[in-house]
Structures are given as C-alpha cells and as structure tokens.
Amino acid sequence: MTKAYDKTYYVTKLAALSPTVDNIRLILAALRRAFNRSDLGELAALPKIQDTITLDLDEFFEDVENAQAEPGQQANPYLSKLHGILGHLEHIANEFKLMTEPIERKIKGSIIIPDKDFFHINDLFIHVKGLLRGLADLFHAVNPPLRRYLLGQAEHIREHCFQAATEHETTMTHSFGHPQSFAVYFEIMDRFKKVLHHLTELVKIMVKKD
C-alpha cells in the first residue's frame, strides 16, 4: 500500500520535531549560563546535545527526501514545506553551535562585557528562548495568533539587534570597553540575528497555503 504524504503526515512530522526544538532550547539555556557565570563546564555538555539534534534532523531529512524521490511526489507541497522547515531548524541549531566560540573566548580570556551589552545579550537569550518555546507549541496545533506573534516578535527583535549594533558601532570609539569585549558582543549579536532570520522564514513556510 502506497504511503500517503498528506496533511496528516505533515502534522505528525511537525509534532515529532518538537523534541528537537526543546533540545535547541537546552543548548540556548546552557549558553546563557556559560555566558553569565563564565563557566566552561556549561559548554562541555553541549556536544552531546548537538549530536542528538544532528542525528534526529538527519533522520527527518532522510525520510522526507526518500518520500520526495517517490514517483509523483516531487511537487508534494507538504513534503516541500517539511524540507524547508528542517533546513531552517538545522541552521538555527548551527548558529547556536557557532555561538559557543565567542562565549568560550570570553571565559578563557576573562573578558569583561560592559553592563549595557551584558544585559542586552541576556534579554536576547530570554526572548529567543521564549520564541522557540512558541515554535514548539506551534508544531502541535494550528494557531494563527501564535504564528502572527512569533513573526512579529522575531522581526521586532531582529530589527532591534540591527539598531543596537549600529548604535554600538558609532559610540564604541568613545567607550572605555576593551576591543575584545566589542568583538564578543558583535559575534553573539550576529548569531542571534541569523537565528531570528531563520525562525522568521520557518514560520512563513508554515503560513503558506498548501
């Protein structure tokens, strides 16, 4: 019997992706603790979680790509949406993996982050973790208000990141901060901007009509 790659299949796959989002949130929480406490121990546990995410996503990709390879399924809208969602999730996970480097450099170099930058980065950790929780919820139910909220908040926070970075660039020459702290700040900000971009594009895929 031929497997039906229909809306039921799509909805089931989305729900099954929720644990992957939860694991990404675990990474984000550990990154925040490492950043705040200058604790390398928080980073030590991340490769295992990252490996779990990679293996899970690889399995999802394989299943969807095998389905797309079946006769008549190349243009299946549900499979196309799933493939796009998986791609953006993979990018989000990778951006947080790359965020480990500037945080590790901050810890090993005993780099002091100015209070304003420190609090701004913490706000990003908190807000983005909340958006990811909303994304996990969205994978379980059709919720147009939540979709609109995630899109609006992701765009708003991302735009604020651009504004903050621009303001920082114009004022840092007059600051007493160390150039290394500026570099750490900008690198973490850049990762968050890319995460928010992929989160926005992911939700947009879910909004598309089948």
Short mmCIF file of C-alpha atoms in Angstrom, two decimals:
data_model
loop_
_atom_site.label_atom_id
_atom_site.label_comp_id
_atom_site.label_asym_id
_atom_site.label_seq_id
_atom_site.Cartn_x
_atom_site.Cartn_y
_atom_site.Cartn_z
CA MET A 1 0.00 0.00 0.00
CA THR A 2 1.37 3.42 -1.03
CA LYS A 3 2.07 5.76 1.86
CA ALA A 4 0.05 8.98 1.80
CA TYR A 5 2.18 12.09 2.22
CA ASP A 6 -0.79 14.25 3.04
CA LYS A 7 -1.78 16.76 5.70
CA THR A 8 -1.94 14.05 8.36
CA TYR A 9 1.63 13.03 7.55
CA TYR A 10 2.72 16.69 7.67
CA VAL A 11 1.04 17.36 11.02
CA THR A 12 2.50 14.18 12.52
CA LYS A 13 6.01 15.09 11.37
CA LEU A 14 5.72 18.61 12.75
CA ALA A 15 4.71 17.31 16.17
CA ALA A 16 7.65 14.90 16.11
CA LEU A 17 10.01 17.87 15.60
CA SER A 18 9.04 19.43 18.93
CA PRO A 19 11.68 17.48 20.95
CA THR A 20 14.37 18.82 18.60
CA VAL A 21 13.27 22.39 19.36
CA ASP A 22 13.34 21.51 23.06
CA ASN A 23 16.94 20.33 22.68
CA ILE A 24 17.86 23.57 20.91
CA ARG A 25 16.34 25.44 23.86
CA LEU A 26 18.51 23.36 26.22
CA ILE A 27 21.57 24.50 24.28
CA LEU A 28 20.43 28.11 24.46
CA ALA A 29 19.92 27.87 28.23
CA ALA A 30 23.39 26.38 28.72
CA LEU A 31 24.95 29.09 26.56
CA ARG A 32 23.31 31.74 28.69
CA ARG A 33 24.54 30.16 31.92
CA ALA A 34 28.05 29.86 30.50
CA PHE A 35 27.98 33.50 29.38
CA ASN A 36 26.68 34.77 32.72
CA ARG A 37 28.77 32.60 35.03
CA SER A 38 31.92 32.35 32.87
CA ASP A 39 31.60 28.60 33.34
CA LEU A 40 33.27 26.34 30.76
CA GLY A 41 31.54 23.37 32.38
CA GLU A 42 28.24 24.53 30.91
CA LEU A 43 29.74 24.26 27.43
CA ALA A 44 31.17 20.78 28.00
CA ALA A 45 27.77 19.11 27.84
CA LEU A 46 26.72 20.79 24.60
CA PRO A 47 28.38 18.50 22.02
CA LYS A 48 26.26 15.56 23.18
CA ILE A 49 23.02 17.54 22.78
CA GLN A 50 24.22 18.91 19.44
CA ASP A 51 24.94 15.38 18.23
CA THR A 52 21.42 14.32 19.21
CA ILE A 53 19.95 17.22 17.25
CA THR A 54 22.08 16.40 14.20
CA LEU A 55 21.13 12.71 14.24
CA ASP A 56 17.44 13.49 14.67
CA LEU A 57 17.41 16.05 11.86
CA ASP A 58 19.38 13.71 9.58
CA GLU A 59 16.72 11.05 10.14
CA PHE A 60 13.94 13.52 9.34
CA PHE A 61 15.75 14.74 6.22
CA GLU A 62 16.28 11.18 5.01
CA ASP A 63 12.62 10.30 5.47
CA VAL A 64 11.37 13.42 3.66
CA GLU A 65 13.91 13.18 0.83
CA ASN A 66 13.11 9.50 0.28
CA ALA A 67 9.44 10.43 0.09
CA GLN A 68 10.18 13.20 -2.42
CA ALA A 69 12.06 10.68 -4.57
CA GLU A 70 8.96 8.52 -4.97
CA PRO A 71 7.00 8.80 -8.24
CA GLY A 72 4.64 11.77 -8.31
CA GLN A 73 5.89 13.26 -5.03
CA GLN A 74 8.43 15.79 -6.28
CA ALA A 75 5.89 18.63 -6.15
CA ASN A 76 4.11 17.48 -3.00
CA PRO A 77 3.53 20.72 -1.01
CA TYR A 78 3.62 19.02 2.39
CA LEU A 79 6.99 17.43 1.68
CA SER A 80 8.36 20.72 0.33
CA LYS A 81 7.23 22.55 3.46
CA LEU A 82 8.76 19.94 5.73
CA HIS A 83 12.06 20.07 3.86
CA GLY A 84 12.19 23.85 4.22
CA ILE A 85 11.30 23.71 7.91
CA LEU A 86 14.03 21.13 8.52
CA GLY A 87 16.57 23.29 6.72
CA HIS A 88 15.84 26.34 8.86
CA LEU A 89 15.88 24.27 12.06
CA GLU A 90 19.29 22.93 11.06
CA HIS A 91 20.56 26.49 10.53
CA ILE A 92 19.19 27.62 13.91
CA ALA A 93 20.93 24.76 15.69
CA ASN A 94 24.18 25.51 13.84
CA GLU A 95 24.10 29.21 14.75
CA PHE A 96 23.88 28.31 18.44
CA LYS A 97 26.72 25.86 17.96
CA LEU A 98 28.82 28.67 16.47
CA MET A 99 27.84 30.94 19.36
CA THR A 100 29.85 28.67 21.63
CA GLU A 101 33.11 30.08 20.24
CA PRO A 102 32.80 33.75 21.32
CA ILE A 103 31.41 32.69 24.70
CA GLU A 104 34.31 30.30 25.21
CA ARG A 105 36.71 33.08 24.20
CA LYS A 106 35.07 35.42 26.73
CA ILE A 107 35.52 32.87 29.51
CA LYS A 108 39.09 31.83 28.71
CA GLY A 109 40.20 35.42 28.17
CA SER A 110 38.44 36.72 31.29
CA ILE A 111 36.84 39.33 29.05
CA ILE A 112 34.59 41.80 30.85
CA ILE A 113 31.44 42.71 28.95
CA PRO A 114 30.10 46.24 29.66
CA ASP A 115 26.85 46.23 31.64
CA LYS A 116 24.71 47.56 28.80
CA ASP A 117 25.92 44.86 26.41
CA PHE A 118 25.69 42.19 29.10
CA PHE A 119 22.05 42.98 29.83
CA HIS A 120 21.16 43.26 26.16
CA ILE A 121 22.59 39.83 25.39
CA ASN A 122 20.72 38.37 28.35
CA ASP A 123 17.48 39.86 27.06
CA LEU A 124 18.14 38.17 23.72
CA PHE A 125 18.73 34.82 25.37
CA ILE A 126 15.45 35.12 27.28
CA HIS A 127 13.31 36.37 24.40
CA VAL A 128 14.64 33.96 21.79
CA LYS A 129 14.21 31.02 24.15
CA GLY A 130 10.59 32.12 24.57
CA LEU A 131 10.10 32.30 20.81
CA LEU A 132 11.47 28.79 20.43
CA ARG A 133 9.04 27.57 23.07
CA GLY A 134 6.27 29.14 21.00
CA LEU A 135 7.61 27.39 17.91
CA ALA A 136 7.47 24.03 19.68
CA ASP A 137 3.85 24.77 20.60
CA LEU A 138 3.12 25.74 17.00
CA PHE A 139 4.32 22.34 15.83
CA HIS A 140 1.46 20.77 17.77
CA ALA A 141 -1.50 22.89 16.71
CA VAL A 142 -2.76 25.32 14.08
CA ASN A 143 -2.66 28.61 15.93
CA PRO A 144 -2.82 31.73 13.69
CA PRO A 145 -2.47 34.21 16.60
CA LEU A 146 0.69 32.43 17.77
CA ARG A 147 2.06 32.45 14.22
CA ARG A 148 1.47 36.20 13.97
CA TYR A 149 3.03 36.74 17.38
CA LEU A 150 6.17 34.77 16.50
CA LEU A 151 6.58 36.57 13.19
CA GLY A 152 6.03 39.98 14.75
CA GLN A 153 8.32 39.41 17.71
CA ALA A 154 11.10 37.79 15.66
CA GLU A 155 11.10 40.70 13.20
CA HIS A 156 10.94 43.25 16.03
CA ILE A 157 13.83 41.72 17.99
CA ARG A 158 15.93 41.28 14.87
CA GLU A 159 15.42 44.91 13.87
CA HIS A 160 16.34 45.96 17.40
CA CYS A 161 19.56 43.94 17.05
CA PHE A 162 20.45 45.86 13.89
CA GLN A 163 19.70 49.18 15.57
CA ALA A 164 21.71 48.27 18.68
CA ALA A 165 24.67 47.12 16.60
CA THR A 166 24.62 50.34 14.57
CA GLU A 167 24.43 52.46 17.71
CA HIS A 168 27.23 50.43 19.28
CA GLU A 169 29.48 50.89 16.26
CA THR A 170 29.07 54.67 16.34
CA THR A 171 29.75 55.02 20.07
CA MET A 172 32.29 52.33 20.89
CA THR A 173 35.25 54.52 19.92
CA HIS A 174 34.30 56.71 22.90
CA SER A 175 33.77 53.79 25.25
CA PHE A 176 36.13 52.55 27.93
CA GLY A 177 35.39 48.94 26.96
CA HIS A 178 38.04 46.61 25.63
CA PRO A 179 38.06 45.80 21.88
CA GLN A 180 37.81 42.10 22.74
CA SER A 181 34.52 42.68 24.53
CA PHE A 182 33.20 44.52 21.48
CA ALA A 183 34.13 41.56 19.27
CA VAL A 184 32.37 39.07 21.56
CA TYR A 185 29.27 41.28 21.67
CA PHE A 186 29.07 41.67 17.89
CA GLU A 187 29.62 37.97 17.22
CA ILE A 188 26.87 36.90 19.61
CA MET A 189 24.56 39.55 18.17
CA ASP A 190 25.26 38.33 14.66
CA ARG A 191 24.35 34.76 15.64
CA PHE A 192 21.09 35.94 17.17
CA LYS A 193 20.22 37.94 14.05
CA LYS A 194 20.72 34.87 11.90
CA VAL A 195 18.70 32.69 14.28
CA LEU A 196 15.83 35.18 14.15
CA HIS A 197 16.02 35.28 10.35
CA HIS A 198 15.72 31.50 10.09
CA LEU A 199 12.96 31.42 12.70
CA THR A 200 11.00 34.01 10.70
CA GLU A 201 11.45 32.13 7.43
CA LEU A 202 10.46 28.85 9.10
CA VAL A 203 7.18 30.28 10.39
CA LYS A 204 6.49 31.85 6.99
CA ILE A 205 6.71 28.39 5.43
CA MET A 206 4.11 27.15 7.89
CA VAL A 207 1.82 30.04 6.97
CA LYS A 208 1.95 29.23 3.26
CA LYS A 209 -1.19 27.72 1.78
CA ASP A 210 -0.88 24.09 0.73
#
